[in-house]
Tab-separated table of N, CA and C in Angstrom:
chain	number	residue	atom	x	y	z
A	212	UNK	N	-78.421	-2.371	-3.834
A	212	UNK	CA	-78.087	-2.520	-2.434
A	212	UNK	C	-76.568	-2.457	-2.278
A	213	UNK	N	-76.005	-1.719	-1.548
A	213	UNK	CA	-74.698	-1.472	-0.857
A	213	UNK	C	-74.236	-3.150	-0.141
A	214	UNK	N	-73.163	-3.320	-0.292
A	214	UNK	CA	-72.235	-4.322	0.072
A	214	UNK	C	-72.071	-3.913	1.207
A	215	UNK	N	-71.990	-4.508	2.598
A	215	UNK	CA	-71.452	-4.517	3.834
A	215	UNK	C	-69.666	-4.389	3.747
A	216	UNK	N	-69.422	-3.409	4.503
A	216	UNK	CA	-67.892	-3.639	4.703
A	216	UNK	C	-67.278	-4.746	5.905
A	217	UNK	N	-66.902	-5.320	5.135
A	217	UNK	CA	-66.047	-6.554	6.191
A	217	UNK	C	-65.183	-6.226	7.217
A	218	UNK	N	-65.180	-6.399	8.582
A	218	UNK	CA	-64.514	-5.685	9.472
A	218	UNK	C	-63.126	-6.115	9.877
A	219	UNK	N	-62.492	-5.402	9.588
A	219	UNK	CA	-60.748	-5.672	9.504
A	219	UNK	C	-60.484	-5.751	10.938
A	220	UNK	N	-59.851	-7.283	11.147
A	220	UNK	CA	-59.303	-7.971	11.947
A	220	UNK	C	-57.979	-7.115	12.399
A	221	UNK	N	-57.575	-5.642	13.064
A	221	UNK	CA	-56.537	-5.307	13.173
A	221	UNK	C	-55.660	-6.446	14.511
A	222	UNK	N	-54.148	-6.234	14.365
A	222	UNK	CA	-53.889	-7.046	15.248
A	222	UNK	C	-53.254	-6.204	16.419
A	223	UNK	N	-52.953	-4.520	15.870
A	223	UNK	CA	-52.190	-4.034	16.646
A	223	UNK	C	-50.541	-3.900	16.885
A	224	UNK	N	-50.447	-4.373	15.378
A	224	UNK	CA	-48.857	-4.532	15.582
A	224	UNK	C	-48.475	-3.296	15.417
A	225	UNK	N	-48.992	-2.256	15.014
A	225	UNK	CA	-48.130	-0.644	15.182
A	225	UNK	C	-47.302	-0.510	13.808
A	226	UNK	N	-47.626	-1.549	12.937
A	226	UNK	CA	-46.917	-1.331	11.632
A	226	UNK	C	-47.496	0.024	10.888
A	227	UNK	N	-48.580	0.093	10.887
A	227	UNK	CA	-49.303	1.134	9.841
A	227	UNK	C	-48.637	2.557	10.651
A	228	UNK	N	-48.840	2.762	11.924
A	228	UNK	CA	-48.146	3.536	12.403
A	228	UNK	C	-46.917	4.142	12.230
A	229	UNK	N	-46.016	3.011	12.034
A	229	UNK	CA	-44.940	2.968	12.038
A	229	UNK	C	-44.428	3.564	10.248
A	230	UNK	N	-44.746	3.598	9.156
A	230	UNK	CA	-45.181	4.129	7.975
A	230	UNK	C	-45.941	5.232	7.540
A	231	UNK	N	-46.233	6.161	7.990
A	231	UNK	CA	-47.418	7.000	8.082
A	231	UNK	C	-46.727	8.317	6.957
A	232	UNK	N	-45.907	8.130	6.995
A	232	UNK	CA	-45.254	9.096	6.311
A	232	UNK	C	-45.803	8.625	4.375
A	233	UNK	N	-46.463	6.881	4.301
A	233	UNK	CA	-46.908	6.789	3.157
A	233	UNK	C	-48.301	7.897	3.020
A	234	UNK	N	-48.597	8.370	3.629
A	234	UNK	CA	-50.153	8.542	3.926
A	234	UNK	C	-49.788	10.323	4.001
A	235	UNK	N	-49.985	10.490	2.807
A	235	UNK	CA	-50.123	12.364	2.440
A	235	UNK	C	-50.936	12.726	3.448
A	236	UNK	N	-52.252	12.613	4.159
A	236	UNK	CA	-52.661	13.832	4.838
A	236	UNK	C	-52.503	13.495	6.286
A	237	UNK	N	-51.295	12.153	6.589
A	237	UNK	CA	-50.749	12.125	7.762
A	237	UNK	C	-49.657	12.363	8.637
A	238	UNK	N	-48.231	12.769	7.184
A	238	UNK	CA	-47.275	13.468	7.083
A	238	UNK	C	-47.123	14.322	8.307
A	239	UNK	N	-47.704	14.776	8.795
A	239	UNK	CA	-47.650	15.964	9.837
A	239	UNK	C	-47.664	15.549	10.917
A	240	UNK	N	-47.846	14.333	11.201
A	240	UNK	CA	-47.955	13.726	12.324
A	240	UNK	C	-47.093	12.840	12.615
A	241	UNK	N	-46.059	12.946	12.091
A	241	UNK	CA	-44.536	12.136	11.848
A	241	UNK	C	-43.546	12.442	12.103
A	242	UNK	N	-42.497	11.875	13.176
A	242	UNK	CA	-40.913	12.095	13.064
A	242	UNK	C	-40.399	10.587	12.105
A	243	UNK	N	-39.274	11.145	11.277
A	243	UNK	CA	-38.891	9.819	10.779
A	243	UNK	C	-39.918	8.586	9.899
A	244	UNK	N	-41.298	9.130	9.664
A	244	UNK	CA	-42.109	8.175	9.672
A	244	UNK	C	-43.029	7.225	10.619
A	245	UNK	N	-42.278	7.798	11.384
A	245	UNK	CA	-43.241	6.818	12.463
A	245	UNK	C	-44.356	7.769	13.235
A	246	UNK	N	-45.499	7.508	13.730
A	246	UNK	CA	-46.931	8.652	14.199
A	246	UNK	C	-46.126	9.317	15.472
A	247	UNK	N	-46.071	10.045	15.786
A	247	UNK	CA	-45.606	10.501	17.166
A	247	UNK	C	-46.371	10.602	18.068
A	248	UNK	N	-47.482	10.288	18.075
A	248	UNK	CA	-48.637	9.456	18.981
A	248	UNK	C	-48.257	7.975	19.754
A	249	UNK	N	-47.533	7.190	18.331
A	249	UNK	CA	-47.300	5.662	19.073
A	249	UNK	C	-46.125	5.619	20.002
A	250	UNK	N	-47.022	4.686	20.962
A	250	UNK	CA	-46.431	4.499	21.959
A	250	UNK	C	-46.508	2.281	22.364
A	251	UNK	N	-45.165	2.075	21.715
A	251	UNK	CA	-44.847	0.871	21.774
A	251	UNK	C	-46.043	0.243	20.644
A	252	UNK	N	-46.864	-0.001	20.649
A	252	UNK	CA	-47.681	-0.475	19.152
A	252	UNK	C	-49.251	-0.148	19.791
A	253	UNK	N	-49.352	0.544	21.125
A	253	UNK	CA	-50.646	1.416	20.972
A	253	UNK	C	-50.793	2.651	20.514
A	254	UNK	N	-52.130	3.175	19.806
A	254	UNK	CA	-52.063	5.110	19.721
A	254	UNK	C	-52.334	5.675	21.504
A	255	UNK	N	-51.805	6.703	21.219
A	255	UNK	CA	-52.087	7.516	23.000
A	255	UNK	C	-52.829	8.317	22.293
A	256	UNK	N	-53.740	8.391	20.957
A	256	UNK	CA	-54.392	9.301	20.776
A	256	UNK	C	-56.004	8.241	20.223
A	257	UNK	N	-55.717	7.078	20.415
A	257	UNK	CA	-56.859	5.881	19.677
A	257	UNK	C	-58.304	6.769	19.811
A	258	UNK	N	-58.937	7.291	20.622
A	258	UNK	CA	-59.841	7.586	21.264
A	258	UNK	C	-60.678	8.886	20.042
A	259	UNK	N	-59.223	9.722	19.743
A	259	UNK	CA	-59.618	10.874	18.903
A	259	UNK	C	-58.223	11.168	17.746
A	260	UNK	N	-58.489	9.524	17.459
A	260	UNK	CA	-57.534	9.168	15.849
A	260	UNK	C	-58.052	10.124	14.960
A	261	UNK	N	-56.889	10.380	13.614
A	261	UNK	CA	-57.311	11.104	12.589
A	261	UNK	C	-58.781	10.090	12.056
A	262	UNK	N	-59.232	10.633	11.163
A	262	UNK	CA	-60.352	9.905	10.403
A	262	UNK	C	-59.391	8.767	9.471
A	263	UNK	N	-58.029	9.564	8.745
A	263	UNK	CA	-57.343	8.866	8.121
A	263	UNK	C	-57.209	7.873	8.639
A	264	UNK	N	-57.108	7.262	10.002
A	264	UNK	CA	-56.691	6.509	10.901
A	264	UNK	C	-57.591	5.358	11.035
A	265	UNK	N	-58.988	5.698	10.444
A	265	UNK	CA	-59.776	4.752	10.795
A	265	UNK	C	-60.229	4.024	9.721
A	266	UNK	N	-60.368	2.936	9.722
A	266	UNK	CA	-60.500	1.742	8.655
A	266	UNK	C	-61.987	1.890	8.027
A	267	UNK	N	-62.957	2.317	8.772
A	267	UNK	CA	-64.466	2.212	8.092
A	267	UNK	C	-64.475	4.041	7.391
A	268	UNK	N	-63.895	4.804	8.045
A	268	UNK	CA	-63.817	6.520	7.545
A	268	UNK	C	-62.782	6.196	6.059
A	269	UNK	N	-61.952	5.682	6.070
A	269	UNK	CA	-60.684	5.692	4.849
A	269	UNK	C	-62.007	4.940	4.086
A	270	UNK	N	-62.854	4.192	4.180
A	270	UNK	CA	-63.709	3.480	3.339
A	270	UNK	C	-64.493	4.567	2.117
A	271	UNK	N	-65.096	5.195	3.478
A	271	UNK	CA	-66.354	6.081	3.180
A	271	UNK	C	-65.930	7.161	1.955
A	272	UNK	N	-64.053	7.223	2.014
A	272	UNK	CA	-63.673	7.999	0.567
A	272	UNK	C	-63.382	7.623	-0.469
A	273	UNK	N	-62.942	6.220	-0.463
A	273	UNK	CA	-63.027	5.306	-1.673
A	273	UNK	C	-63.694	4.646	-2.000
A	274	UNK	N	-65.222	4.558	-1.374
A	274	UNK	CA	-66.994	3.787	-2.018
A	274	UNK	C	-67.273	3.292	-3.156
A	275	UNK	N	-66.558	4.878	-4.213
A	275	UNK	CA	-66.837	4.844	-5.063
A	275	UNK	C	-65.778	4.622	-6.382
A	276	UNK	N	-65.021	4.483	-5.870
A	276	UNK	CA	-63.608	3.427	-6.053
A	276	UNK	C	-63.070	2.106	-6.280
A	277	UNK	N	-64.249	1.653	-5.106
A	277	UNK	CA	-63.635	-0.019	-4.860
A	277	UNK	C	-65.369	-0.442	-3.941
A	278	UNK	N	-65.143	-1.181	-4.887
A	278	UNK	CA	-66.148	-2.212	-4.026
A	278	UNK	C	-65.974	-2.382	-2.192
A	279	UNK	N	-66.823	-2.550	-1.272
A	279	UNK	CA	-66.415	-3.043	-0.214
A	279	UNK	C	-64.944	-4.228	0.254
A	280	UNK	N	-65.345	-5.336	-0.452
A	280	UNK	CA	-64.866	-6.845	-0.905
A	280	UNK	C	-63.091	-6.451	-1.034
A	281	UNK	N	-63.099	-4.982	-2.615
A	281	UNK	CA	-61.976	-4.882	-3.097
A	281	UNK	C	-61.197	-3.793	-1.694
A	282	UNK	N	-61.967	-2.500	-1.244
A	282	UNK	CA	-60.753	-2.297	-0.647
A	282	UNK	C	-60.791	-3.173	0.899
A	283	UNK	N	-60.983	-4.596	1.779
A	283	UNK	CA	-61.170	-4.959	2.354
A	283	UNK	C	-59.528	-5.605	2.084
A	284	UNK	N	-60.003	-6.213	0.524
A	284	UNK	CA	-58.653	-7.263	0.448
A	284	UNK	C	-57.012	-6.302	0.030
A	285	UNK	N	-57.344	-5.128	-0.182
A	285	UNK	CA	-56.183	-4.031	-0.544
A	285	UNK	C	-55.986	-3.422	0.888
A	286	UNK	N	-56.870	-3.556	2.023
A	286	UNK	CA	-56.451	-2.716	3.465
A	286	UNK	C	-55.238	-4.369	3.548
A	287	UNK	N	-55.976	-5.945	3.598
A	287	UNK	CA	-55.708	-6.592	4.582
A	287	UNK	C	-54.040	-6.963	3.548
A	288	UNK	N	-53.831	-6.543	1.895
A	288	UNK	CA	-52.758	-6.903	1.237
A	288	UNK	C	-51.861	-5.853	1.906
A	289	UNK	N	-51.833	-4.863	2.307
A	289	UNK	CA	-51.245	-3.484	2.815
A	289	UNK	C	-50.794	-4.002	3.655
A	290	UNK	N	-51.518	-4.335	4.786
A	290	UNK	CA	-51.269	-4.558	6.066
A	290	UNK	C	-50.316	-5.607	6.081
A	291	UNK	N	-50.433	-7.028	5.353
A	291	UNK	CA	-49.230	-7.566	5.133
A	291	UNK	C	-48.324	-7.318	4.480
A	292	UNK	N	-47.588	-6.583	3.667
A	292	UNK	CA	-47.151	-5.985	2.933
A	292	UNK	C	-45.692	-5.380	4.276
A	293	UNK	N	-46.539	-4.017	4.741
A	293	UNK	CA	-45.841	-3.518	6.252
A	293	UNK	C	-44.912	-4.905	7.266
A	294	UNK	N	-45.845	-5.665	7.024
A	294	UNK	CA	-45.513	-6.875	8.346
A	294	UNK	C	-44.460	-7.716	8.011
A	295	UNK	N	-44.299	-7.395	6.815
A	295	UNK	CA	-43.070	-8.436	5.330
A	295	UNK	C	-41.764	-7.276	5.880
A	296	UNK	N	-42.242	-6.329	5.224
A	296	UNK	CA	-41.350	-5.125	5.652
A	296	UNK	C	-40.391	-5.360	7.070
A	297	UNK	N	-41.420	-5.652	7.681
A	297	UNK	CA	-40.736	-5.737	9.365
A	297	UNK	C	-40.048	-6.744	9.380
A	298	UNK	N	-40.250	-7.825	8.794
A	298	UNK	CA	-39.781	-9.466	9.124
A	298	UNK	C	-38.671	-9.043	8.468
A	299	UNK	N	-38.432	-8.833	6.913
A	299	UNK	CA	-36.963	-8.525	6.190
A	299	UNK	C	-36.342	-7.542	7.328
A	300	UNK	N	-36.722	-6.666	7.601
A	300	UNK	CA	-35.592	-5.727	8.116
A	300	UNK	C	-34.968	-6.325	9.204
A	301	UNK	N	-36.020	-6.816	9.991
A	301	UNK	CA	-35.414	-8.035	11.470
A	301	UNK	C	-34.636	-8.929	10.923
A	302	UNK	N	-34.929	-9.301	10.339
A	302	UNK	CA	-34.031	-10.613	9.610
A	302	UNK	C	-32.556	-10.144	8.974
A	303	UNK	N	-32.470	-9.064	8.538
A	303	UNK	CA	-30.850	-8.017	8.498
A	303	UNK	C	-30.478	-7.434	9.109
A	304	UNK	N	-31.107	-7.467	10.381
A	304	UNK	CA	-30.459	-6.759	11.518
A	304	UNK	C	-29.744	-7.686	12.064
């Protein structure tokens, strides 16, 4: 039996956005790194996001990779990771 994927609590802070340039098949969709879609920490494209974009689709390519459990706790270590990122840089500005 397949493990349920745990549904990631996004908060919307526009961090992942804001990085995209980590993300090889999102590169193209970048000035500077940041999506050129975002607009203040919403997408103007949410509706008809890349697949890359979506948390249960990015799943469906690493299944066989990572346990549900494991990439759940590697999306939500990422995601803080970005948000650390933001706090240091605010904090030297």
């Amino acid at each position: 039996m397949s493990e349920d994927l745990k549904p990631f609590d996004c908060e919307a802070c526009g961090e992942c956005c804001r990085h995209i340039h980590l993300v090889e098949g999102l590169k193209h969709l970048q000035t500077n790194g940041v999506c050129d879609y975002l607009e203040g920490n919403k997408c103007r494209i949410y509706s008809r996001r890349p697949e890359l974009c979506q948390y249960e689709k990015v799943f469906e390519l690493y299944k066989n990779q990572y346990t549900a459990k494991e990439f759940y706790d590697l999306t939500v270590k990422f995601c803080n990771e970005l948000k650390e990122i933001k706090r240091l840089r605010e904090e030297n500005d």
